[in-house]
Amino acid sequence: MSINASGWRPEAPQQGTSAAPTFTGNKALMLEEALIFEIGDTTTTGVEVAPPAKVQSRLGNLARAKTIGLPGLSEPETVRHYTRLSRQNYGIDLGFFPLGSCTMKHNPRLNEKMARLPGFADVHPLQPVDTVQGALGVINELAVWLIELTGMYGVAMTPKAGAHGELCGILCIKAALEKRGEGHRKVVLVPESAHGTNPATAAFAGFKVEDIPATAEGRVDLDALKARLGPDVAAVMITNPNTCGLFERDMKAISDAVHAAGGYVYCDGANFNAIVGRVRPGDLGIDAMHINLHKTFSTPHGGGGPGSGPVVLSEALAPFGPLPFTERHADGHITLVEEESVDDRHPDSFGRMTAFNGQMGMFTRALTYILSHGADGLRQVAEDAVLNANYILRSLDKTLVAPFGPSGPCMHEALFSDENLAEGFSTIDVAKGLIDEGYHPMTMYFPLVVHGAMLIEPTETESKAALDQFIGALRSVAERAKAGDIALKSAPHFAPRSRLDETLAARKPVLVWKDPMLAEAAE
């Protein structure tokens, strides 16, 4: 085994040059793992349980007519099965996670420790308010911080994630328009550079969505936006920094134009990580913006949750925000405002987003992150995130095409295209090659405004050494794709599974395991 030119890792043997396949299918410590149905047996179990006494069933015709068919495993078999599966899953604790737009950064263990403190981890949403003053205090203090960091007037804490927060903001806008008798405004303008959930959210809320084109340098076309504004426009939904990794320099002008036309400005705050401590969205004329706590403030992200998407609101929209919310009184006691008509102070709230008061664990983690960093630390978060992204952008500008690179530096993520790869090679080949290098691929084919997009977000938590290693790996794979290395077309070669037919898997997924012996007998 030789050392390659970059010197930082040994060269792995090419596929087909290694020893013969093993009897088990294992490759040293890369253990082959069958389905749990193939390991266990439906007629046995790893636990001896005495037969239950016969009782009269109260299920009627709802009783199961046959056995459930789950396999029985011993405790060692069960533990080994799930541990082996976990070894095949990539995570931020294993290595750099370059997904653009997703902000997959290190989660400080201090946050986890705080979230597991008694009184936070075991709090119940139906406990009497007087027994959860500490938990409500966390929600209230976090709300104050979010308002301060964004320069906004109020905040709705209950939305559970980004798209849920988008819906909250749009419903506030809808309620405000109806309050002033302008429910006829049914058009929401969404720039091409916005997040994909924006148009879906607007459509879900009953609005008609129209696109606003981007300029050649990847930002909102201000003239096109102004030309479309009119009495039917309810709002514009804009992502800033946008999904091209660029700051919308005309944001204040956009807000002023929309407000002059009688509309509202919704900002997708998923990329707040790039500007926290540096820019206050409220100063740019934003009326509503969700904040992904599980991105900017480093709480667990991925696997479908958990998430949290509080929405900060301008003075114009704050009266329409959802319930419940916390309220601190002069004596320090905190109450949870849950009714629309308490003292007739909140008659315009559009109602509830969730049954209770939001994601308590996420609130605790986010406040811990904020307090442990402080004002200067939060500012450095944005500065380091932008610095790292620009380091990747400039380190690869002679290897890959950066469509908006010539127009200036990027923000928190670097965007490349597959424009200069060899004929027949595309982004997916580069991504699969990265798997062989030990990395989860970057975000592929998004944003849609760039052909074969490769979107990379290094975040602020990666060291220069980690970035150099990734840059070396991506440069190596990209050069192979530019040279037409046919081996890339079948990559990955060293993963537990080789390249799958992703189209077939998406359109015809096999979701139910069938015993091959029974299937063969049926034929």
Short mmCIF file of C-alpha atoms in Angstrom, two decimals:
data_model
loop_
_atom_site.label_atom_id
_atom_site.label_comp_id
_atom_site.label_asym_id
_atom_site.label_seq_id
_atom_site.Cartn_x
_atom_site.Cartn_y
_atom_site.Cartn_z
CA MET A 1 0.00 0.00 0.00
CA SER A 2 1.52 3.31 -1.09
CA ILE A 3 1.08 6.88 0.04
CA ASN A 4 -0.52 9.20 -2.53
CA ALA A 5 0.82 12.55 -3.65
CA SER A 6 -1.10 14.59 -1.09
CA GLY A 7 0.49 12.52 1.68
CA TRP A 8 -2.44 12.57 4.07
CA ARG A 9 -3.92 9.10 3.54
CA PRO A 10 -2.92 5.73 2.09
CA GLU A 11 -4.11 4.80 -1.35
CA ALA A 12 -6.82 2.13 -1.23
CA PRO A 13 -6.50 -0.78 -3.63
CA GLN A 14 -8.59 -0.42 -6.76
CA GLN A 15 -11.67 -2.56 -7.05
CA GLY A 16 -10.83 -5.96 -8.44
CA THR A 17 -7.23 -5.93 -7.24
CA SER A 18 -7.91 -6.92 -3.64
CA ALA A 19 -8.16 -10.44 -2.26
CA ALA A 20 -11.00 -12.79 -3.14
CA PRO A 21 -14.46 -12.11 -1.63
CA THR A 22 -14.90 -13.38 1.92
CA PHE A 23 -17.26 -16.17 2.87
CA THR A 24 -19.23 -13.87 5.20
CA GLY A 25 -19.39 -10.90 2.87
CA ASN A 26 -17.56 -8.89 5.54
CA LYS A 27 -14.62 -6.69 4.54
CA ALA A 28 -12.55 -6.68 7.73
CA LEU A 29 -14.42 -4.37 10.11
CA MET A 30 -16.94 -3.32 7.46
CA LEU A 31 -19.49 -5.92 8.51
CA GLU A 32 -22.16 -7.18 6.18
CA GLU A 33 -25.58 -7.05 7.82
CA ALA A 34 -28.71 -8.88 6.72
CA LEU A 35 -32.26 -7.70 7.33
CA ILE A 36 -33.63 -8.40 10.77
CA PHE A 37 -36.14 -10.78 9.16
CA GLU A 38 -33.26 -12.79 7.71
CA ILE A 39 -31.47 -13.02 11.05
CA GLY A 40 -34.32 -13.96 13.33
CA ASP A 41 -37.04 -16.55 13.29
CA THR A 42 -40.74 -15.83 13.70
CA THR A 43 -41.24 -19.04 15.69
CA THR A 44 -38.63 -18.39 18.38
CA THR A 45 -37.64 -15.58 20.70
CA GLY A 46 -34.64 -14.64 22.80
CA VAL A 47 -36.76 -14.36 25.94
CA GLU A 48 -38.64 -17.10 27.75
CA VAL A 49 -42.08 -15.91 28.76
CA ALA A 50 -44.73 -18.05 30.37
CA PRO A 51 -47.84 -18.49 28.24
CA PRO A 52 -50.44 -15.89 29.22
CA ALA A 53 -53.61 -16.99 30.94
CA LYS A 54 -56.59 -17.23 28.65
CA VAL A 55 -58.91 -14.26 28.96
CA GLN A 56 -61.99 -13.18 27.12
CA SER A 57 -61.02 -10.85 24.29
CA ARG A 58 -62.64 -7.43 24.16
CA LEU A 59 -61.32 -6.64 20.69
CA GLY A 60 -64.20 -8.22 18.80
CA ASN A 61 -63.55 -8.35 15.05
CA LEU A 62 -60.48 -6.16 15.49
CA ALA A 63 -58.44 -9.01 16.96
CA ARG A 64 -55.45 -10.14 14.88
CA ALA A 65 -56.32 -13.23 12.85
CA LYS A 66 -52.74 -14.44 12.44
CA THR A 67 -49.34 -13.96 14.02
CA ILE A 68 -47.68 -10.59 13.50
CA GLY A 69 -44.66 -12.18 11.80
CA LEU A 70 -41.91 -10.30 13.60
CA PRO A 71 -38.61 -12.16 14.03
CA GLY A 72 -37.41 -13.13 17.49
CA LEU A 73 -33.78 -12.30 18.31
CA SER A 74 -31.62 -12.82 21.34
CA GLU A 75 -30.32 -9.71 23.12
CA PRO A 76 -26.79 -10.04 21.64
CA GLU A 77 -28.25 -10.47 18.14
CA THR A 78 -30.45 -7.40 18.59
CA VAL A 79 -27.63 -5.20 19.91
CA ARG A 80 -25.23 -6.33 17.18
CA HIS A 81 -27.79 -5.79 14.44
CA TYR A 82 -28.50 -2.16 15.28
CA THR A 83 -24.88 -1.39 16.14
CA ARG A 84 -23.75 -2.71 12.76
CA LEU A 85 -26.39 -0.65 11.00
CA SER A 86 -25.29 2.45 12.91
CA ARG A 87 -21.73 1.94 11.64
CA GLN A 88 -23.03 2.28 8.09
CA ASN A 89 -24.61 5.67 8.77
CA TYR A 90 -22.61 8.84 8.18
CA GLY A 91 -22.90 11.57 10.80
CA ILE A 92 -21.30 14.81 11.89
CA ASP A 93 -19.47 12.96 14.67
CA LEU A 94 -17.68 10.86 12.03
CA GLY A 95 -16.48 13.57 9.71
CA PHE A 96 -17.10 16.72 7.70
CA PHE A 97 -20.69 16.93 6.44
CA PRO A 98 -20.62 19.29 3.41
CA LEU A 99 -24.36 19.52 2.71
CA GLY A 100 -25.11 23.00 1.40
CA SER A 101 -28.19 24.78 2.74
CA CYS A 102 -28.44 22.35 5.67
CA THR A 103 -25.82 23.70 8.10
CA MET A 104 -24.60 20.34 9.40
CA LYS A 105 -22.22 21.50 12.10
CA HIS A 106 -20.84 20.16 15.35
CA ASN A 107 -23.32 20.01 18.23
CA PRO A 108 -21.58 21.10 21.45
CA ARG A 109 -22.00 18.46 24.15
CA LEU A 110 -22.68 21.21 26.68
CA ASN A 111 -25.99 21.79 24.91
CA GLU A 112 -26.88 18.12 25.26
CA LYS A 113 -25.95 18.11 28.95
CA MET A 114 -28.21 21.09 29.65
CA ALA A 115 -31.12 19.60 27.73
CA ARG A 116 -30.91 16.46 29.88
CA LEU A 117 -31.10 18.28 33.20
CA PRO A 118 -34.04 17.24 35.39
CA GLY A 119 -36.81 19.76 34.89
CA PHE A 120 -36.03 20.12 31.20
CA ALA A 121 -35.75 16.53 29.98
CA ASP A 122 -38.80 15.32 31.93
CA VAL A 123 -41.04 18.39 31.80
CA HIS A 124 -44.61 17.73 30.69
CA PRO A 125 -46.65 20.26 28.66
CA LEU A 126 -49.73 19.73 30.84
CA GLN A 127 -47.99 20.51 34.13
CA PRO A 128 -49.41 23.47 36.08
CA VAL A 129 -47.67 26.71 35.07
CA ASP A 130 -46.39 27.29 38.61
CA THR A 131 -44.41 24.03 38.46
CA VAL A 132 -42.57 24.88 35.23
CA GLN A 133 -41.40 28.44 35.84
CA GLY A 134 -37.82 27.48 34.97
CA ALA A 135 -38.81 25.97 31.62
CA LEU A 136 -41.03 28.92 30.76
CA GLY A 137 -38.14 31.18 31.75
CA VAL A 138 -35.92 29.46 29.18
CA ILE A 139 -38.53 30.00 26.47
CA ASN A 140 -38.99 33.62 27.48
CA GLU A 141 -35.27 34.42 27.62
CA LEU A 142 -34.61 32.71 24.29
CA ALA A 143 -37.45 34.75 22.77
CA VAL A 144 -35.83 37.94 24.04
CA TRP A 145 -32.50 36.93 22.49
CA LEU A 146 -34.09 36.13 19.13
CA ILE A 147 -35.81 39.50 19.04
CA GLU A 148 -32.56 41.24 19.96
CA LEU A 149 -30.48 39.36 17.39
CA THR A 150 -32.93 40.06 14.57
CA GLY A 151 -34.05 43.58 15.47
CA MET A 152 -37.68 42.53 15.30
CA TYR A 153 -40.71 43.35 17.50
CA GLY A 154 -42.09 39.97 18.54
CA VAL A 155 -41.59 36.25 18.11
CA ALA A 156 -43.73 33.13 17.81
CA MET A 157 -41.91 30.24 19.49
CA THR A 158 -44.23 27.34 18.71
CA PRO A 159 -43.42 26.39 15.07
CA LYS A 160 -41.59 23.07 14.96
CA ALA A 161 -39.22 23.59 12.02
CA GLY A 162 -38.40 25.73 9.00
CA ALA A 163 -41.37 25.01 6.74
CA HIS A 164 -43.68 25.13 9.76
CA GLY A 165 -42.24 28.55 10.53
CA GLU A 166 -42.80 29.66 6.95
CA LEU A 167 -46.45 28.69 7.28
CA CYS A 168 -46.69 30.64 10.53
CA GLY A 169 -45.32 33.78 8.88
CA ILE A 170 -47.57 33.46 5.83
CA LEU A 171 -50.63 32.91 8.03
CA CYS A 172 -49.73 36.08 9.96
CA ILE A 173 -49.58 37.95 6.65
CA LYS A 174 -52.89 36.46 5.56
CA ALA A 175 -54.56 37.48 8.83
CA ALA A 176 -53.14 41.00 8.60
CA LEU A 177 -54.43 41.43 5.05
CA GLU A 178 -57.89 40.20 6.00
CA LYS A 179 -57.93 42.52 9.02
CA ARG A 180 -57.43 45.54 6.79
CA GLY A 181 -59.95 44.30 4.23
CA GLU A 182 -57.45 43.25 1.56
CA GLY A 183 -58.06 39.54 1.43
CA HIS A 184 -58.16 39.88 -2.36
CA ARG A 185 -54.36 39.99 -2.42
CA LYS A 186 -53.67 36.39 -3.46
CA VAL A 187 -50.26 36.49 -5.15
CA VAL A 188 -46.98 35.68 -3.41
CA LEU A 189 -43.80 36.43 -5.32
CA VAL A 190 -40.95 33.95 -4.87
CA PRO A 191 -37.50 34.59 -6.41
CA GLU A 192 -35.71 31.77 -8.22
CA SER A 193 -32.98 31.90 -5.58
CA ALA A 194 -35.37 31.11 -2.69
CA HIS A 195 -35.62 27.84 -0.80
CA GLY A 196 -37.86 25.22 -2.40
CA THR A 197 -40.29 25.10 0.49
CA ASN A 198 -41.26 28.77 0.02
CA PRO A 199 -43.61 28.30 -2.96
CA ALA A 200 -45.05 25.14 -1.42
CA THR A 201 -45.86 26.99 1.80
CA ALA A 202 -47.52 29.88 -0.02
CA ALA A 203 -49.61 27.51 -2.14
CA PHE A 204 -50.61 25.50 0.94
CA ALA A 205 -51.88 28.73 2.55
CA GLY A 206 -54.10 29.42 -0.47
CA PHE A 207 -51.94 31.86 -2.40
CA LYS A 208 -50.96 31.85 -6.05
CA VAL A 209 -47.19 31.72 -6.53
CA GLU A 210 -45.29 33.62 -9.21
CA ASP A 211 -41.55 33.47 -9.86
CA ILE A 212 -39.21 36.43 -9.94
CA PRO A 213 -36.09 35.87 -12.05
CA ALA A 214 -32.51 36.16 -10.84
CA THR A 215 -29.86 38.38 -12.34
CA ALA A 216 -26.76 37.00 -14.03
CA GLU A 217 -24.94 37.26 -10.72
CA GLY A 218 -27.48 35.12 -8.83
CA ARG A 219 -29.48 37.77 -6.96
CA VAL A 220 -33.09 38.96 -7.17
CA ASP A 221 -33.84 41.06 -10.23
CA LEU A 222 -35.06 44.22 -8.47
CA ASP A 223 -36.48 45.78 -11.63
CA ALA A 224 -38.49 42.64 -12.43
CA LEU A 225 -39.81 42.53 -8.88
CA LYS A 226 -40.88 46.18 -8.94
CA ALA A 227 -42.57 45.68 -12.31
CA ARG A 228 -44.72 42.86 -10.95
CA LEU A 229 -45.84 44.56 -7.73
CA GLY A 230 -49.48 45.58 -7.66
CA PRO A 231 -52.78 45.49 -5.73
CA ASP A 232 -53.00 41.68 -6.02
CA VAL A 233 -49.59 41.00 -4.42
CA ALA A 234 -49.75 39.89 -0.79
CA ALA A 235 -46.08 39.30 -0.09
CA VAL A 236 -42.66 38.37 -1.34
CA MET A 237 -40.85 35.36 0.14
CA ILE A 238 -37.12 35.86 -0.12
CA THR A 239 -34.18 33.83 1.22
CA ASN A 240 -31.28 35.94 2.45
CA PRO A 241 -28.50 34.94 2.14
CA ASN A 242 -29.98 33.07 -0.81
CA THR A 243 -29.45 29.51 -1.99
CA CYS A 244 -26.67 30.60 -4.32
CA GLY A 245 -24.73 31.49 -1.18
CA LEU A 246 -25.04 35.22 -1.88
CA PHE A 247 -26.29 38.12 0.19
CA GLU A 248 -29.18 40.05 -1.36
CA ARG A 249 -27.61 43.51 -1.49
CA ASP A 250 -30.90 45.10 -2.57
CA MET A 251 -32.84 43.72 0.39
CA LYS A 252 -33.76 47.13 1.84
CA ALA A 253 -34.83 48.40 -1.57
CA ILE A 254 -36.91 45.25 -2.08
CA SER A 255 -38.64 45.73 1.28
CA ASP A 256 -39.34 49.39 0.61
CA ALA A 257 -40.86 48.62 -2.79
CA VAL A 258 -43.06 45.81 -1.44
CA HIS A 259 -44.27 47.95 1.48
CA ALA A 260 -45.05 50.85 -0.86
CA ALA A 261 -47.19 48.48 -2.92
CA GLY A 262 -49.10 47.36 0.21
CA GLY A 263 -47.48 43.94 0.60
CA TYR A 264 -45.39 42.25 3.28
CA VAL A 265 -41.88 40.81 3.23
CA TYR A 266 -41.23 37.27 4.43
CA CYS A 267 -37.59 36.29 4.80
CA ASP A 268 -36.54 32.66 4.89
CA GLY A 269 -34.07 32.66 7.77
CA ALA A 270 -32.65 29.19 7.20
CA ASN A 271 -29.28 30.78 6.42
CA PHE A 272 -29.23 33.08 9.46
CA ASN A 273 -26.04 31.25 10.48
CA ALA A 274 -24.20 33.38 7.91
CA ILE A 275 -25.28 36.75 9.30
CA VAL A 276 -26.05 36.23 13.00
CA GLY A 277 -24.43 38.99 15.05
CA ARG A 278 -23.60 40.89 11.86
CA VAL A 279 -26.95 41.84 10.27
CA ARG A 280 -30.34 42.47 11.88
CA PRO A 281 -33.13 41.50 9.42
CA GLY A 282 -35.46 43.99 11.06
CA ASP A 283 -33.20 46.81 9.87
CA LEU A 284 -33.74 45.59 6.31
CA GLY A 285 -37.52 45.94 6.45
CA ILE A 286 -38.38 42.28 7.05
CA ASP A 287 -41.90 41.61 8.42
CA ALA A 288 -41.52 37.93 9.28
CA MET A 289 -38.63 35.47 9.34
CA HIS A 290 -38.28 31.98 10.68
CA ILE A 291 -35.08 30.88 12.41
CA ASN A 292 -34.03 27.24 12.29
CA LEU A 293 -32.75 26.75 15.84
CA HIS A 294 -31.48 23.34 14.75
CA LYS A 295 -29.17 25.05 12.24
CA THR A 296 -28.04 28.45 13.47
CA PHE A 297 -27.86 27.51 17.13
CA SER A 298 -26.41 24.05 16.69
CA THR A 299 -29.01 21.66 17.92
CA PRO A 300 -29.29 18.15 16.44
CA HIS A 301 -30.17 18.21 12.76
CA GLY A 302 -31.05 15.41 10.39
CA GLY A 303 -33.03 12.21 10.39
CA GLY A 304 -36.31 14.09 10.16
CA GLY A 305 -35.90 16.06 13.36
CA PRO A 306 -36.10 17.26 15.95
CA GLY A 307 -36.34 20.80 14.71
CA SER A 308 -37.57 24.16 15.86
CA GLY A 309 -38.50 27.19 13.75
CA PRO A 310 -39.48 30.26 15.79
CA VAL A 311 -40.75 33.19 13.71
CA VAL A 312 -39.73 36.76 14.49
CA LEU A 313 -42.33 39.35 13.54
CA SER A 314 -42.41 43.08 12.79
CA GLU A 315 -44.62 45.45 14.76
CA ALA A 316 -47.14 45.29 11.91
CA LEU A 317 -47.49 41.49 12.13
CA ALA A 318 -46.87 40.76 15.81
CA PRO A 319 -50.57 41.13 16.82
CA PHE A 320 -51.46 38.30 14.44
CA GLY A 321 -48.94 35.77 15.78
CA PRO A 322 -50.03 32.37 17.06
CA LEU A 323 -50.69 31.22 20.60
CA PRO A 324 -49.47 30.24 23.10
CA PHE A 325 -46.62 32.55 24.12
CA THR A 326 -44.91 33.39 27.39
CA GLU A 327 -45.36 36.66 29.25
CA ARG A 328 -43.12 37.83 32.11
CA HIS A 329 -44.80 40.02 34.73
CA ALA A 330 -43.29 42.76 36.89
CA ASP A 331 -42.87 40.37 39.82
CA GLY A 332 -40.88 37.94 37.64
CA HIS A 333 -43.68 35.38 37.41
CA ILE A 334 -44.15 33.95 33.90
CA THR A 335 -47.51 32.96 32.49
CA LEU A 336 -48.45 31.15 29.31
CA VAL A 337 -50.96 33.11 27.25
CA GLU A 338 -53.18 30.49 25.64
CA GLU A 339 -56.46 32.21 24.88
CA GLU A 340 -57.17 34.69 22.08
CA SER A 341 -59.36 36.96 24.16
CA VAL A 342 -57.48 37.34 27.47
CA ASP A 343 -58.43 40.88 28.53
CA ASP A 344 -59.15 41.53 24.84
CA ARG A 345 -55.42 42.04 24.32
CA HIS A 346 -54.88 39.41 21.64
CA PRO A 347 -58.02 39.37 19.51
CA ASP A 348 -56.17 39.18 16.19
CA SER A 349 -54.09 36.03 16.73
CA PHE A 350 -54.73 33.56 13.93
CA GLY A 351 -54.86 30.74 16.51
CA ARG A 352 -52.52 27.85 17.23
CA MET A 353 -49.77 26.17 15.25
CA THR A 354 -49.27 23.33 17.72
CA ALA A 355 -51.02 21.80 20.72
CA PHE A 356 -48.47 23.07 23.23
CA ASN A 357 -45.59 25.52 23.55
CA GLY A 358 -43.00 24.16 21.12
CA GLN A 359 -39.83 22.07 21.28
CA MET A 360 -38.55 22.38 24.86
CA GLY A 361 -35.36 20.42 24.19
CA MET A 362 -34.51 22.62 21.23
CA PHE A 363 -35.13 25.78 23.24
CA THR A 364 -32.79 24.61 25.98
CA ARG A 365 -30.03 23.71 23.54
CA ALA A 366 -30.36 26.94 21.59
CA LEU A 367 -30.26 29.16 24.67
CA THR A 368 -27.23 27.25 25.96
CA TYR A 369 -25.49 27.85 22.63
CA ILE A 370 -26.30 31.56 22.70
CA LEU A 371 -25.23 32.11 26.30
CA SER A 372 -22.04 30.09 25.94
CA HIS A 373 -20.99 32.11 22.88
CA GLY A 374 -22.10 35.55 23.98
CA ALA A 375 -22.54 38.48 21.64
CA ASP A 376 -18.94 38.46 20.37
CA GLY A 377 -18.96 34.68 19.90
CA LEU A 378 -22.17 34.76 17.84
CA ARG A 379 -20.63 37.41 15.61
CA GLN A 380 -17.61 35.16 15.13
CA VAL A 381 -19.90 32.27 14.17
CA ALA A 382 -20.99 34.19 11.08
CA GLU A 383 -17.49 35.46 10.30
CA ASP A 384 -15.90 32.02 10.48
CA ALA A 385 -18.70 30.36 8.50
CA VAL A 386 -18.24 32.90 5.69
CA LEU A 387 -14.45 32.64 5.85
CA ASN A 388 -14.53 28.84 5.56
CA ALA A 389 -16.93 28.92 2.60
CA ASN A 390 -14.77 31.42 0.74
CA TYR A 391 -11.69 29.31 1.45
CA ILE A 392 -13.38 26.37 -0.29
CA LEU A 393 -14.60 28.58 -3.14
CA ARG A 394 -11.16 29.98 -3.92
CA SER A 395 -9.32 26.69 -3.34
CA LEU A 396 -11.40 24.97 -6.00
CA ASP A 397 -11.86 27.79 -8.54
CA LYS A 398 -9.29 26.23 -10.88
CA THR A 399 -10.86 22.77 -10.55
CA LEU A 400 -14.61 23.38 -10.80
CA VAL A 401 -16.69 26.17 -12.31
CA ALA A 402 -18.11 28.61 -9.76
CA PRO A 403 -20.97 30.25 -11.70
CA PHE A 404 -21.14 33.29 -9.43
CA GLY A 405 -17.53 33.30 -8.25
CA PRO A 406 -16.41 36.18 -10.51
CA SER A 407 -19.12 38.44 -9.03
CA GLY A 408 -17.43 38.49 -5.64
CA PRO A 409 -17.09 36.45 -2.45
CA CYS A 410 -19.81 34.08 -1.28
CA MET A 411 -21.48 33.96 2.11
CA HIS A 412 -21.81 30.71 4.06
CA GLU A 413 -21.76 28.23 1.18
CA ALA A 414 -19.82 27.76 -2.04
CA LEU A 415 -21.65 26.87 -5.25
CA PHE A 416 -20.15 24.99 -8.21
CA SER A 417 -21.51 23.48 -11.43
CA ASP A 418 -20.58 20.40 -13.49
CA GLU A 419 -19.97 22.52 -16.57
CA ASN A 420 -16.33 21.55 -17.11
CA LEU A 421 -16.58 17.79 -16.51
CA ALA A 422 -15.90 15.34 -19.33
CA GLU A 423 -18.76 14.48 -21.66
CA GLY A 424 -21.06 11.93 -20.05
CA PHE A 425 -19.97 12.83 -16.52
CA SER A 426 -22.09 14.87 -14.12
CA THR A 427 -22.49 15.96 -10.54
CA ILE A 428 -23.74 12.60 -9.36
CA ASP A 429 -20.49 10.93 -10.44
CA VAL A 430 -18.48 13.39 -8.38
CA ALA A 431 -20.81 12.86 -5.42
CA LYS A 432 -20.52 9.07 -5.58
CA GLY A 433 -16.75 9.36 -5.87
CA LEU A 434 -16.72 11.39 -2.66
CA ILE A 435 -18.35 8.48 -0.85
CA ASP A 436 -15.30 6.35 -1.66
CA GLU A 437 -13.19 9.14 -0.17
CA GLY A 438 -15.14 8.81 3.08
CA TYR A 439 -17.44 11.84 2.78
CA HIS A 440 -21.15 12.32 2.63
CA PRO A 441 -21.77 14.09 -0.70
CA MET A 442 -22.56 17.79 -0.87
CA THR A 443 -26.03 18.98 -1.85
CA MET A 444 -26.60 18.03 -5.49
CA TYR A 445 -28.63 19.71 -8.25
CA PHE A 446 -29.79 22.53 -5.96
CA PRO A 447 -30.36 25.40 -6.46
CA LEU A 448 -32.07 24.71 -9.77
CA VAL A 449 -30.78 27.94 -11.33
CA VAL A 450 -27.35 26.29 -11.74
CA HIS A 451 -26.84 23.26 -14.01
CA GLY A 452 -25.47 20.29 -12.10
CA ALA A 453 -25.21 22.34 -8.93
CA MET A 454 -22.84 21.29 -6.14
CA LEU A 455 -23.60 23.29 -2.99
CA ILE A 456 -21.07 23.06 -0.15
CA GLU A 457 -21.48 24.56 3.32
CA PRO A 458 -18.46 24.04 5.60
CA THR A 459 -19.96 25.92 8.61
CA GLU A 460 -17.82 27.59 11.23
CA THR A 461 -16.98 24.46 13.21
CA GLU A 462 -14.55 22.88 10.71
CA SER A 463 -10.81 23.39 11.09
CA LYS A 464 -8.50 24.38 8.24
CA ALA A 465 -6.97 20.89 8.34
CA ALA A 466 -10.40 19.30 7.88
CA LEU A 467 -11.20 21.64 5.01
CA ASP A 468 -7.84 20.98 3.33
CA GLN A 469 -8.46 17.26 3.43
CA PHE A 470 -11.93 17.66 1.91
CA ILE A 471 -10.66 20.07 -0.74
CA GLY A 472 -7.97 17.55 -1.67
CA ALA A 473 -10.52 14.75 -1.96
CA LEU A 474 -12.98 16.78 -4.03
CA ARG A 475 -10.22 18.08 -6.27
CA SER A 476 -9.02 14.51 -6.87
CA VAL A 477 -12.50 13.23 -7.76
CA ALA A 478 -13.28 16.24 -9.94
CA GLU A 479 -10.05 15.84 -11.89
CA ARG A 480 -10.93 12.20 -12.49
CA ALA A 481 -14.35 13.28 -13.81
CA LYS A 482 -12.70 15.86 -16.07
CA ALA A 483 -10.33 13.20 -17.38
CA GLY A 484 -13.19 10.78 -18.08
CA ASP A 485 -12.22 8.11 -15.53
CA ILE A 486 -14.76 5.40 -16.29
CA ALA A 487 -14.42 3.93 -12.78
CA LEU A 488 -16.35 6.92 -11.45
CA LYS A 489 -19.45 5.84 -13.35
CA SER A 490 -19.83 2.85 -11.03
CA ALA A 491 -18.68 4.51 -7.80
CA PRO A 492 -18.90 4.08 -4.89
CA HIS A 493 -16.74 0.96 -4.76
CA PHE A 494 -15.86 0.88 -1.06
CA ALA A 495 -19.28 1.57 0.50
CA PRO A 496 -21.48 -1.17 2.00
CA ARG A 497 -23.54 -1.01 -1.20
CA SER A 498 -22.54 0.00 -4.71
CA ARG A 499 -24.42 2.58 -6.78
CA LEU A 500 -28.15 2.04 -6.73
CA ASP A 501 -30.77 2.79 -9.34
CA GLU A 502 -32.10 5.80 -7.46
CA THR A 503 -34.88 6.50 -9.95
CA LEU A 504 -36.25 2.97 -9.60
CA ALA A 505 -35.85 3.10 -5.83
CA ALA A 506 -37.84 6.33 -5.66
CA ARG A 507 -40.59 5.25 -8.03
CA LYS A 508 -40.92 1.60 -7.02
CA PRO A 509 -39.62 1.29 -3.45
CA VAL A 510 -39.82 -2.14 -1.83
CA LEU A 511 -41.26 -1.31 1.57
CA VAL A 512 -42.37 -4.76 2.75
CA TRP A 513 -40.09 -7.73 3.28
CA LYS A 514 -41.35 -10.99 1.81
CA ASP A 515 -39.95 -14.38 2.72
CA PRO A 516 -38.24 -15.57 -0.49
CA MET A 517 -39.09 -19.19 0.36
CA LEU A 518 -42.80 -18.38 0.54
CA ALA A 519 -42.62 -16.27 -2.60
CA GLU A 520 -40.94 -19.12 -4.47
CA ALA A 521 -43.53 -21.57 -3.24
CA ALA A 522 -46.34 -19.26 -4.37
CA GLU A 523 -44.90 -19.25 -7.89
#
